[in-house]
Short mmCIF file of C-alpha atoms and ligand atoms in Angstrom, two decimals:
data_model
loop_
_atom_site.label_atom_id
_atom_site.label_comp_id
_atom_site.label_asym_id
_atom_site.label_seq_id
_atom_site.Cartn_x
_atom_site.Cartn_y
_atom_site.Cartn_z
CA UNK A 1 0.00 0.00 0.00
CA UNK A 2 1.11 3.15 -0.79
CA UNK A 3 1.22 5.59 2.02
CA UNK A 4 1.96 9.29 2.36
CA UNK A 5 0.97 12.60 3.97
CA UNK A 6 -1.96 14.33 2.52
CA UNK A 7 -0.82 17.80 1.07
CA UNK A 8 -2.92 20.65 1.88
CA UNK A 9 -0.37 23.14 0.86
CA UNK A 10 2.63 23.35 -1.51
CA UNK A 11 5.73 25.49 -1.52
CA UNK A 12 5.49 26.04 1.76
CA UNK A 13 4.28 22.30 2.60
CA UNK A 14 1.49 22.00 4.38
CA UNK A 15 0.34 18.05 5.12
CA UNK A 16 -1.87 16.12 7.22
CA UNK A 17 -0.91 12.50 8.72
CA UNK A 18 -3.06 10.20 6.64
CA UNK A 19 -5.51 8.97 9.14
CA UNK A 20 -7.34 6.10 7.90
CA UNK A 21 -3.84 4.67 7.25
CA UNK A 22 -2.80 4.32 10.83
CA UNK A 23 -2.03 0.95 12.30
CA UNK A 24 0.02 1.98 15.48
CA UNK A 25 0.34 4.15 18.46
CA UNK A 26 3.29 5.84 16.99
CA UNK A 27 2.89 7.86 13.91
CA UNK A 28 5.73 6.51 11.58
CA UNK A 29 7.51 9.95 10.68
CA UNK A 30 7.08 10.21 6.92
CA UNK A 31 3.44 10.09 7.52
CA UNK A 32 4.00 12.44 10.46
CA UNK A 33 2.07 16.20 9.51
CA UNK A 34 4.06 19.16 8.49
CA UNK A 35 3.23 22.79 8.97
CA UNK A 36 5.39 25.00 7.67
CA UNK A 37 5.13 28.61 7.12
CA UNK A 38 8.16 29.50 5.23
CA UNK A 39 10.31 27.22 2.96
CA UNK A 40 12.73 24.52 4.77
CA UNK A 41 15.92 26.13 5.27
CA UNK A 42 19.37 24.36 4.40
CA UNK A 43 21.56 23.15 7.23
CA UNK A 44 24.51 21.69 7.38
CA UNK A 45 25.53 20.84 11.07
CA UNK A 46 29.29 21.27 10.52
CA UNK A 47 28.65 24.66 10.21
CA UNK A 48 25.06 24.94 12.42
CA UNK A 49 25.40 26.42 16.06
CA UNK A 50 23.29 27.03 18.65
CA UNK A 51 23.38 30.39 20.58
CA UNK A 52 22.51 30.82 24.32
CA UNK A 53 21.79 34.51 25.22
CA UNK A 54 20.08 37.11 26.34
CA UNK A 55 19.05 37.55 30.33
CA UNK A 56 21.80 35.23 31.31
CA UNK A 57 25.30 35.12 33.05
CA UNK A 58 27.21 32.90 30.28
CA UNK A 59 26.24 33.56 26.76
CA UNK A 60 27.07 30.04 25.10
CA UNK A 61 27.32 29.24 21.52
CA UNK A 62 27.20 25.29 21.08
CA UNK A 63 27.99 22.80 18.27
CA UNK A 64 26.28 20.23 16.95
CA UNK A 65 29.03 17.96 18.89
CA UNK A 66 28.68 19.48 22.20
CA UNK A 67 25.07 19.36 21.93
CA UNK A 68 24.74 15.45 21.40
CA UNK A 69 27.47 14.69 23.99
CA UNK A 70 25.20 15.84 26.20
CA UNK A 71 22.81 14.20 28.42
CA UNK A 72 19.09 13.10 26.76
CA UNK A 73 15.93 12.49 27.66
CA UNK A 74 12.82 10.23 25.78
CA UNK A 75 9.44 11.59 25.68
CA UNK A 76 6.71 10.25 24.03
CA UNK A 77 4.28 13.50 22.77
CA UNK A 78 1.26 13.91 20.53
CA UNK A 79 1.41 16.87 18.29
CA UNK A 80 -1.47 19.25 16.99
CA UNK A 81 -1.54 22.14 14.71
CA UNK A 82 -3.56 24.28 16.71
CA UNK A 83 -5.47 25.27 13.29
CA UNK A 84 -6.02 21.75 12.94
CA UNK A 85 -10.02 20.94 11.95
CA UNK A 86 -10.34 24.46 10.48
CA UNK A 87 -11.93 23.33 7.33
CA UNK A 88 -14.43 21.95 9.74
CA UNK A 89 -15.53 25.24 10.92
CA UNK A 90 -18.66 26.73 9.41
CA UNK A 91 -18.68 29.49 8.51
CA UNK A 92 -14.98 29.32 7.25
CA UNK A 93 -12.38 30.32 9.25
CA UNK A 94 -9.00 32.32 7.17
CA UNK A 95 -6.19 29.63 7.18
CA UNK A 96 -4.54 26.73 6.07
CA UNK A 97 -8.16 24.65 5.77
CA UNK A 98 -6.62 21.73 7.64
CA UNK A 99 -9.03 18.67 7.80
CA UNK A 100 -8.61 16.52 10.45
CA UNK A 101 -4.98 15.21 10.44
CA UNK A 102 -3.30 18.03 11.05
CA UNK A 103 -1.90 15.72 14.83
CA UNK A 104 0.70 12.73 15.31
CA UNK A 105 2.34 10.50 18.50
CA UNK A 106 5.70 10.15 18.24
CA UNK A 107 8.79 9.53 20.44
CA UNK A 108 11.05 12.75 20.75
CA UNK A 109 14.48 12.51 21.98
CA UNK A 110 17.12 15.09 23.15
CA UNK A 111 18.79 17.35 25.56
CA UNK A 112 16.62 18.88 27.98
CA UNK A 113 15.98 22.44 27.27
CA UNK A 114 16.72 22.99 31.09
CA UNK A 115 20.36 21.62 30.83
CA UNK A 116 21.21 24.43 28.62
CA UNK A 117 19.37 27.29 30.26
CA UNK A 118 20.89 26.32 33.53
CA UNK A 119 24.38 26.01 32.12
CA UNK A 120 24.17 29.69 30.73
CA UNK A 121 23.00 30.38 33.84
CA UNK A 122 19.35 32.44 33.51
CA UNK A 123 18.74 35.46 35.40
CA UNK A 124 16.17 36.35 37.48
CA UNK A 125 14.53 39.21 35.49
CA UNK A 126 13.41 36.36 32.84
CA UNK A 127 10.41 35.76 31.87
CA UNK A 128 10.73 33.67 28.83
CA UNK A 129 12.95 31.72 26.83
CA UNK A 130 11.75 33.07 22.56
CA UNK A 131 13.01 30.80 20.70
CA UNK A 132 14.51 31.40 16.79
CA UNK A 133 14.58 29.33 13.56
CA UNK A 134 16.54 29.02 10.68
CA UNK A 135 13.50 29.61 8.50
CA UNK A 136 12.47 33.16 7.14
CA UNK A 137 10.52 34.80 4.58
CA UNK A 138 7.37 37.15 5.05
CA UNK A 139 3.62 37.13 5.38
CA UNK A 140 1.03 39.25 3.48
CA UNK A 141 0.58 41.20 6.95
CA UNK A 142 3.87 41.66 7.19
CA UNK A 143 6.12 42.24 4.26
CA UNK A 144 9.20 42.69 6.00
CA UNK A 145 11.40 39.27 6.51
CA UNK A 146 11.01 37.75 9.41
CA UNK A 147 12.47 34.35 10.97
CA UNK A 148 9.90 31.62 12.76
CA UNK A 149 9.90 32.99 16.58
CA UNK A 150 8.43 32.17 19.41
CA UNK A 151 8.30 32.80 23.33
CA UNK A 152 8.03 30.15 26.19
CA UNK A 153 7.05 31.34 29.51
CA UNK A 154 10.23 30.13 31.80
CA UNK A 155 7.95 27.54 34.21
CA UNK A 156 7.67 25.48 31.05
CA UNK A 157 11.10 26.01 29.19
CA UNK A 158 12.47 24.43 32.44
CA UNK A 159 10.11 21.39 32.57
CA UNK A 160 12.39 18.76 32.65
CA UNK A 161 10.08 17.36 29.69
CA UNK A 162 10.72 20.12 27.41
CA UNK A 163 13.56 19.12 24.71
CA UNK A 164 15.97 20.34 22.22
CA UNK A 165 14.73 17.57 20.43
CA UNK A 166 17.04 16.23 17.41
CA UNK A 167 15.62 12.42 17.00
CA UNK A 168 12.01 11.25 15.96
CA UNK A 169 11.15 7.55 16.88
CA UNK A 170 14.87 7.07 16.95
CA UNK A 171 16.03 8.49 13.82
CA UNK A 172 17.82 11.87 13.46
CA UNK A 173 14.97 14.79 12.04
CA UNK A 174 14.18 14.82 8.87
CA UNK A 175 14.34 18.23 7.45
CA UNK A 176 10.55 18.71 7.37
CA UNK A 177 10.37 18.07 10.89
CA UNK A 178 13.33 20.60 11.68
CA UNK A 179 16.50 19.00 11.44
CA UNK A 180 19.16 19.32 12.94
CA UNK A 181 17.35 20.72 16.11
CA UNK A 182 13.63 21.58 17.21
CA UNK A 183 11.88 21.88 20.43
CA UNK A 184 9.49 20.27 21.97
CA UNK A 185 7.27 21.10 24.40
CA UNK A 186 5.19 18.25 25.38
CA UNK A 187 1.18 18.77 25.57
CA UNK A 188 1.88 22.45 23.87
CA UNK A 189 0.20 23.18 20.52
CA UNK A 190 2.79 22.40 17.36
CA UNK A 191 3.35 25.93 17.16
CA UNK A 192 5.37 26.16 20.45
CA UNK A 193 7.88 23.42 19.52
CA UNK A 194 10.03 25.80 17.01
CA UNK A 195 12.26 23.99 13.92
CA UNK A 196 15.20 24.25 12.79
CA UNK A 197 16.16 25.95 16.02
CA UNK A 198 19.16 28.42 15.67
CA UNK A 199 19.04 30.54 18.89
CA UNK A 200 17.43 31.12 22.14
CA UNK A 201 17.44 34.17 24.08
CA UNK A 202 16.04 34.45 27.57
CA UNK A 203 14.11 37.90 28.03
CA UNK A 204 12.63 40.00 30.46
CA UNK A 205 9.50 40.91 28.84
CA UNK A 206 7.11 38.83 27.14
CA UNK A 207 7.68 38.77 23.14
CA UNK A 208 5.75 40.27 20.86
CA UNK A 209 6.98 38.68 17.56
CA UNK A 210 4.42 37.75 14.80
CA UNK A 211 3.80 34.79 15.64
CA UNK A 212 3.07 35.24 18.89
CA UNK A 213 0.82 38.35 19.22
CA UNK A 214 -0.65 38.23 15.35
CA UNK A 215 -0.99 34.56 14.89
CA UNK A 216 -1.28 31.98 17.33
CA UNK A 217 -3.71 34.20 19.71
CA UNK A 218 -7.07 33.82 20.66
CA UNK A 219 -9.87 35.32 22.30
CA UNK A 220 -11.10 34.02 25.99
CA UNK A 221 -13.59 35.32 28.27
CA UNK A 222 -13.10 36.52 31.57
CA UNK A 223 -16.09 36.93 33.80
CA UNK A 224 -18.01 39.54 31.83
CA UNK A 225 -14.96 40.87 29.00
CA UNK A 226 -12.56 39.13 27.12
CA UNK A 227 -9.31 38.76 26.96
CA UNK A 228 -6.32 37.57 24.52
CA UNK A 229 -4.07 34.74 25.28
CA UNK A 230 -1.13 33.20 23.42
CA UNK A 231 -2.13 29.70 21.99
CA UNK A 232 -0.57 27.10 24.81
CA UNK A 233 -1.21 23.91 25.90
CA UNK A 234 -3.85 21.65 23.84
CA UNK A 235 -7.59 20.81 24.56
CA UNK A 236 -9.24 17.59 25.48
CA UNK A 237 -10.04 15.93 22.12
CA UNK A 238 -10.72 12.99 20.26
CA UNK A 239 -10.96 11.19 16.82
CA UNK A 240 -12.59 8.14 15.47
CA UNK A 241 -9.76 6.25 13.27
CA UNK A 242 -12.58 3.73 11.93
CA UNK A 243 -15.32 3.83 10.19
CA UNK A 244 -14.61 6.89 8.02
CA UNK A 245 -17.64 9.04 7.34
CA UNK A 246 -19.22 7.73 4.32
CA UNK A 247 -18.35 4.35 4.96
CA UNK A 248 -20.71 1.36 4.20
CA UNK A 249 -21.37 -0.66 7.53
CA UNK A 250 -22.98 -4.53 8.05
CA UNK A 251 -25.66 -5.65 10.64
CA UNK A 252 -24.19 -6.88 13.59
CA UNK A 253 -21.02 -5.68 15.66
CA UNK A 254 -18.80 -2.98 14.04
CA UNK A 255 -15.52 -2.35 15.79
CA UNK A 256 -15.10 1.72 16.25
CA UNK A 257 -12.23 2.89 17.07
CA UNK A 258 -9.77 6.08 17.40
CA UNK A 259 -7.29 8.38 19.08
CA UNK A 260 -8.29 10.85 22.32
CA UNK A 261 -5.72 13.04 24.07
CA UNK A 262 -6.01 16.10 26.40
CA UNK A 263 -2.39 18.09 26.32
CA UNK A 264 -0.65 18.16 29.39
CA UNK A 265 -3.48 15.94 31.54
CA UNK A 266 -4.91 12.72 30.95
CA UNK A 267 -7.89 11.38 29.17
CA UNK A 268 -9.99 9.69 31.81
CA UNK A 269 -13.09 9.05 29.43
CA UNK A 270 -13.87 8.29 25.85
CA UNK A 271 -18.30 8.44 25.31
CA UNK A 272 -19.41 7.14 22.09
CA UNK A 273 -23.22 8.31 21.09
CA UNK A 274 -25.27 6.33 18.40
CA UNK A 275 -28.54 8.45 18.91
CA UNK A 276 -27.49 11.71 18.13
CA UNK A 277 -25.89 12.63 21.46
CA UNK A 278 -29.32 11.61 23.83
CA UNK A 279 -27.22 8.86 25.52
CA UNK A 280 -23.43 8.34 25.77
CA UNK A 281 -21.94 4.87 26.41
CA UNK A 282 -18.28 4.56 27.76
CA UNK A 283 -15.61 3.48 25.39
CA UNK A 284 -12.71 1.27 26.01
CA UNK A 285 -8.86 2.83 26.63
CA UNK A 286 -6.61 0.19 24.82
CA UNK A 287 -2.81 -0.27 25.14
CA UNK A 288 -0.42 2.40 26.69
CA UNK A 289 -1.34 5.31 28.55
CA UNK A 290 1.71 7.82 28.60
CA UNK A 291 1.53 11.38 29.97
CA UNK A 292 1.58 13.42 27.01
CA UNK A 293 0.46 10.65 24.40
CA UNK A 294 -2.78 10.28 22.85
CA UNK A 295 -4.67 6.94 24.02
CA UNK A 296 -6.47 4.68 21.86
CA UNK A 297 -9.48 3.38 21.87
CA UNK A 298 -12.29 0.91 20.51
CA UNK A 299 -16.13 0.66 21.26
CA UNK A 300 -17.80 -2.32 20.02
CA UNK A 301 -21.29 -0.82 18.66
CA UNK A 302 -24.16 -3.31 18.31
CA UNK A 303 -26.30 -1.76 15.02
CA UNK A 304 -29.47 -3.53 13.95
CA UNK A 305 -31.03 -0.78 12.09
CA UNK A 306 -30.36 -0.71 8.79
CA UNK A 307 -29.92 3.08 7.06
CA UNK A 308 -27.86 5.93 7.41
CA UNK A 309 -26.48 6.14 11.30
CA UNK A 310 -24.44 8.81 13.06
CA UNK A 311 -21.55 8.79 15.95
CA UNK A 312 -20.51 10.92 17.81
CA UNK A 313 -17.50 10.92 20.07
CA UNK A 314 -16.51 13.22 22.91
CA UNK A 315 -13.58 12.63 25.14
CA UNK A 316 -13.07 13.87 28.66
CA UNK A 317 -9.95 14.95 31.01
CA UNK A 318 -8.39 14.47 34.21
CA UNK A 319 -10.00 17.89 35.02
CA UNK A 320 -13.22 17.21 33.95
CA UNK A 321 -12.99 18.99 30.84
CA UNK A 322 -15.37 17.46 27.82
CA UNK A 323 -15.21 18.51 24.34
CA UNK A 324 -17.91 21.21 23.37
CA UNK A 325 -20.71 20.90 20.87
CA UNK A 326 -19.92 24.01 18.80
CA UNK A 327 -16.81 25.21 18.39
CA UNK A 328 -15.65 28.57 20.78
CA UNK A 329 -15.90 31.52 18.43
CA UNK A 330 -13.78 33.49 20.72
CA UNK A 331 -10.84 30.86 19.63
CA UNK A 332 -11.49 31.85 16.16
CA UNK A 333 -9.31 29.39 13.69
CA UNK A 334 -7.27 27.88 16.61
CA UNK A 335 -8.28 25.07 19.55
CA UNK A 336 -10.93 23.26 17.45
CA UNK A 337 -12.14 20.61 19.22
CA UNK A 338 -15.98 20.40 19.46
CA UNK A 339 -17.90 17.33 18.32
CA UNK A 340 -18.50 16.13 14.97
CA UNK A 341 -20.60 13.64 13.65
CA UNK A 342 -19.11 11.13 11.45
CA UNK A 343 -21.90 9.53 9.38
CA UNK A 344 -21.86 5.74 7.75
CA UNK A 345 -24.45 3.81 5.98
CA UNK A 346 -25.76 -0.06 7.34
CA UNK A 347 -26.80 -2.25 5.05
CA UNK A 348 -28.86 -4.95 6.15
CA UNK A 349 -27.34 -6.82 3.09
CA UNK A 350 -24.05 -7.55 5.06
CA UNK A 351 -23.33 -8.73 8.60
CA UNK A 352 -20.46 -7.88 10.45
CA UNK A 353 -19.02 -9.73 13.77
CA UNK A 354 -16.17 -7.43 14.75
CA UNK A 355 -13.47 -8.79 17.70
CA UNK A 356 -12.20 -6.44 20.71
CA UNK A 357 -8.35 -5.47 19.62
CA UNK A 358 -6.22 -7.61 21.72
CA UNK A 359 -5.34 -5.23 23.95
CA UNK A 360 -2.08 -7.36 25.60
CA UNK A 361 -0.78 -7.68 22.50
CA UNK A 362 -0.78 -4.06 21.43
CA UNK A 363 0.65 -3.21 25.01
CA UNK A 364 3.91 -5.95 23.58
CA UNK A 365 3.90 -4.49 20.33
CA UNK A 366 4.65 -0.89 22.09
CA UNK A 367 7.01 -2.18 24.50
CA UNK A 368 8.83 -3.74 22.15
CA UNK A 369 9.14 -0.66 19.96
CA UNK A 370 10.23 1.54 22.70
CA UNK A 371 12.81 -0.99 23.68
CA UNK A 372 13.88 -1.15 20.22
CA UNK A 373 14.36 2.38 19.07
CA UNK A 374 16.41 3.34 22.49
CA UNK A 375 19.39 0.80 21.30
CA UNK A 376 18.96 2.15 17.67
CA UNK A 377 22.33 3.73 16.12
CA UNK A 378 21.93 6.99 14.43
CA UNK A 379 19.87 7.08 10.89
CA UNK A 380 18.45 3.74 10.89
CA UNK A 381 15.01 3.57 9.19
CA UNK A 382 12.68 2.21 11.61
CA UNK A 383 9.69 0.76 10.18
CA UNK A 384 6.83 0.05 12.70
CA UNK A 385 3.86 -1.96 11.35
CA UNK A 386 3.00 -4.62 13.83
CA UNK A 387 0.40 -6.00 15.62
CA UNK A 388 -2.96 -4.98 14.34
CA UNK A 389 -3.08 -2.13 16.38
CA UNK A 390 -5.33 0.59 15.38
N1 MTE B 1 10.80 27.23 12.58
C1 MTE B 1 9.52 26.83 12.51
N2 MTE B 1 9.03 26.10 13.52
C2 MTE B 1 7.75 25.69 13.50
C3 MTE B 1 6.88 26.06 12.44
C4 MTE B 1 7.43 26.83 11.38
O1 MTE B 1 6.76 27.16 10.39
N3 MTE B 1 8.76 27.20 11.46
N4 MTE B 1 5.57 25.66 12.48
C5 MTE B 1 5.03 25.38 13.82
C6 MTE B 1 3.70 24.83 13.82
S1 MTE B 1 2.41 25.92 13.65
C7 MTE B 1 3.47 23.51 14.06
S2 MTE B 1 1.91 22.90 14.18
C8 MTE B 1 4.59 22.58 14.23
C9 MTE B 1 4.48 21.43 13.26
O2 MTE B 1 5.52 20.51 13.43
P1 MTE B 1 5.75 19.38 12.34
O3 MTE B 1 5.80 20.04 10.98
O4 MTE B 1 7.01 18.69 12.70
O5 MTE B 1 4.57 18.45 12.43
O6 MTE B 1 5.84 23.19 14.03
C10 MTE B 1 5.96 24.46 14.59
N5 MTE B 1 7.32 24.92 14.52
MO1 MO B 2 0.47 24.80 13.97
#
């Protein structure tokens, strides 16, 4: 089978993982979405540094060397575009109309961000860490080149889980995914995890680069007036793998099943309703269950009705959070994460007798990966197919 991302944009790309293609918890990284806003920029990590300045006491310039000699950290994150599910949004919203897959799992290794800060030594008039890539060009807003920028409020720059991240389920970045060096920050919209990372400068007063106070900001309300806020961690969301809308359905038991995940917390519920959102029944969490890392899931729906049927799916958080039914104007294109329906057509014609995943064997299948890619040597293709998975 051939499989590849779904382009949404050229020239820059713009590319959704390919959902209905997934078979694992780990999005293999050529199917992995890209969102770029300017054109990839050329690197060559002979000549690539990293520079440490700003607010603090030992400016530091570091190769690509130093960097790697250094101590790293694993963390398995699922990444969103925060646009992603704009082309959803009725009536349309300006943007790259992303459709749904505009999100992948993957394993992220690298040198905690903290490491670095704390060698330079940060003073303590910061308030963020903005951090710089390689990439420039300009916007129609904006006509003046620019580079990709960005500004991370300290508390989460020195999370021991945010990463100068330079491998992707064990291989070295590709240059779509911002080789030689990105961050990461774990449970953080896409935008906040910065490619092709050149420089970092701490700073004592929040930034107000483009893509920080332009794009990337929404609108929230606070008691009775509203207020803007930067676009940070993600929202409690989920979405069904299997059936695709459209899809023709047998009598009988029909295996449904999907992705949830809820940013920095956890997803403590996954509700499936068949009856247009009357009654909810509880789905089942399959196979690992990682901080940052969406969570799988199947429900096992019993359909006797023949016809056109609807499902709905709504996951809910740690906090208590549940996705919305209609989409928060105030967010505007960004945080997209109310309900849809995904419709699919029973034919009495057929019969189906779908099986629960085997759950155990999934859990293997993971393990097994992980193990795998921690003993892998640098730019080995790592192909991960097994187990029936999703
Ligand atoms: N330098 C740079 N970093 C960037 C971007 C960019 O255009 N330039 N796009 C951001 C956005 S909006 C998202 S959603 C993620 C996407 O990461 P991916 O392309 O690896 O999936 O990268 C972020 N980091
Ligand atoms: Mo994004």
């Amino acid at each position: 089978m051939h499989e590849s991302r779904r382009i949404v944009t050229n020239q820059p790309e713009n590319s959704e993982t390919p959902l209905d293609q997934l078979r694992s918890w780990v999005t293999p990284n050529r199917l992995f979405f890209v969102r770029d806003h300017f054109d990839v920029p050329p690197i060559d990590v002979t000549d690539w540094q990293l520079r440490v300045e700003g607010c603090v006491e030992r400016p530091a310039t570091i190769t690509w060397d130093e960097l790697t000699s250094m101590p790293v950290r694993s963390v398995f994150a699922t990444g969103e575009c925060a646009g992603n599910g704009r082309s959803f949004l009725q009536p349309s919203v300006h943007g790259v109309q992303w459709g749904a897959g505009a999100i992948g799992h993957a394993e992220w290794t690298g040198v905690p961000l903290k490491l670095v800060l704390e060698r330079a030594g940060v003073q303590t008039d910061a308030v963020e860490v903005v951090c710089y890539g390689a990439d420039q060009g300009t916007e129609s807003d904006h006509p003046e080149p620019m580079n990709f920028a960005r500004g991370l409020p300290l508390p989460k720059a020195l999370h021991p889980d945010t990463l100068l991240a330079y491998r992707m389920n064990g291989e070295l970045l590709d240059a779509n995914h911002g080789y030689p060096l990105r961050l990461l920050v774990p449970g953080w919209y896409g935008v906040a995890s910065v490619k092709w990372l050149t420089r970092i400068e701490a700073v004592a007063t929040p930034f107000e680069g483009y893509f920080q106070t332009r794009k990337y900001t929404y609108q929230r309300s606070v008691g009775d007036r509203t207020e803007s806020a930067v676009v940070g961690p993600m929202v409690v969301k989920s979405e069904i793998i299997r059936p695709r809308a459209g899809d023709v359905l047998g009598i009988g038991t029909n295996r449904v099943f999907g992705v949830a995940w809820a940013g920095e917390n956890a997803v403590s519920a996954v509700e499936i309703s068949v009856d247009g959102g009357s009654t909810w029944n509880d789905a089942q969490l399959l196979g690992p269950r990682s901080r940052y890392s969406w969570c799988l899931w199947e429900y096992l729906w019993d359909v006797a009705q023949p016809g056109e049927h609807s499902i709905l799916v709504r996951a809910v958080d740690s906090t208590g959070a549940v996705q919305p039914e209609e989409h928060d104007r105030l967010r505007g294109g960004y945080m997209i994460n109310f309900i849809r329906t995904t419709s699919v057509c029973v034919k009495s014609s057929r019969e189906t007798r779908d099986q629960p995943d085997d759950a155990e064997a999934l859990l293997y299948d993971m393990n097994a990966f992980a193990e795998d890619i921690s003993r892998m040597k640098l730019d080995v293709e790592v192909e991960f197919t097994a187990g029936a998975g999703i």
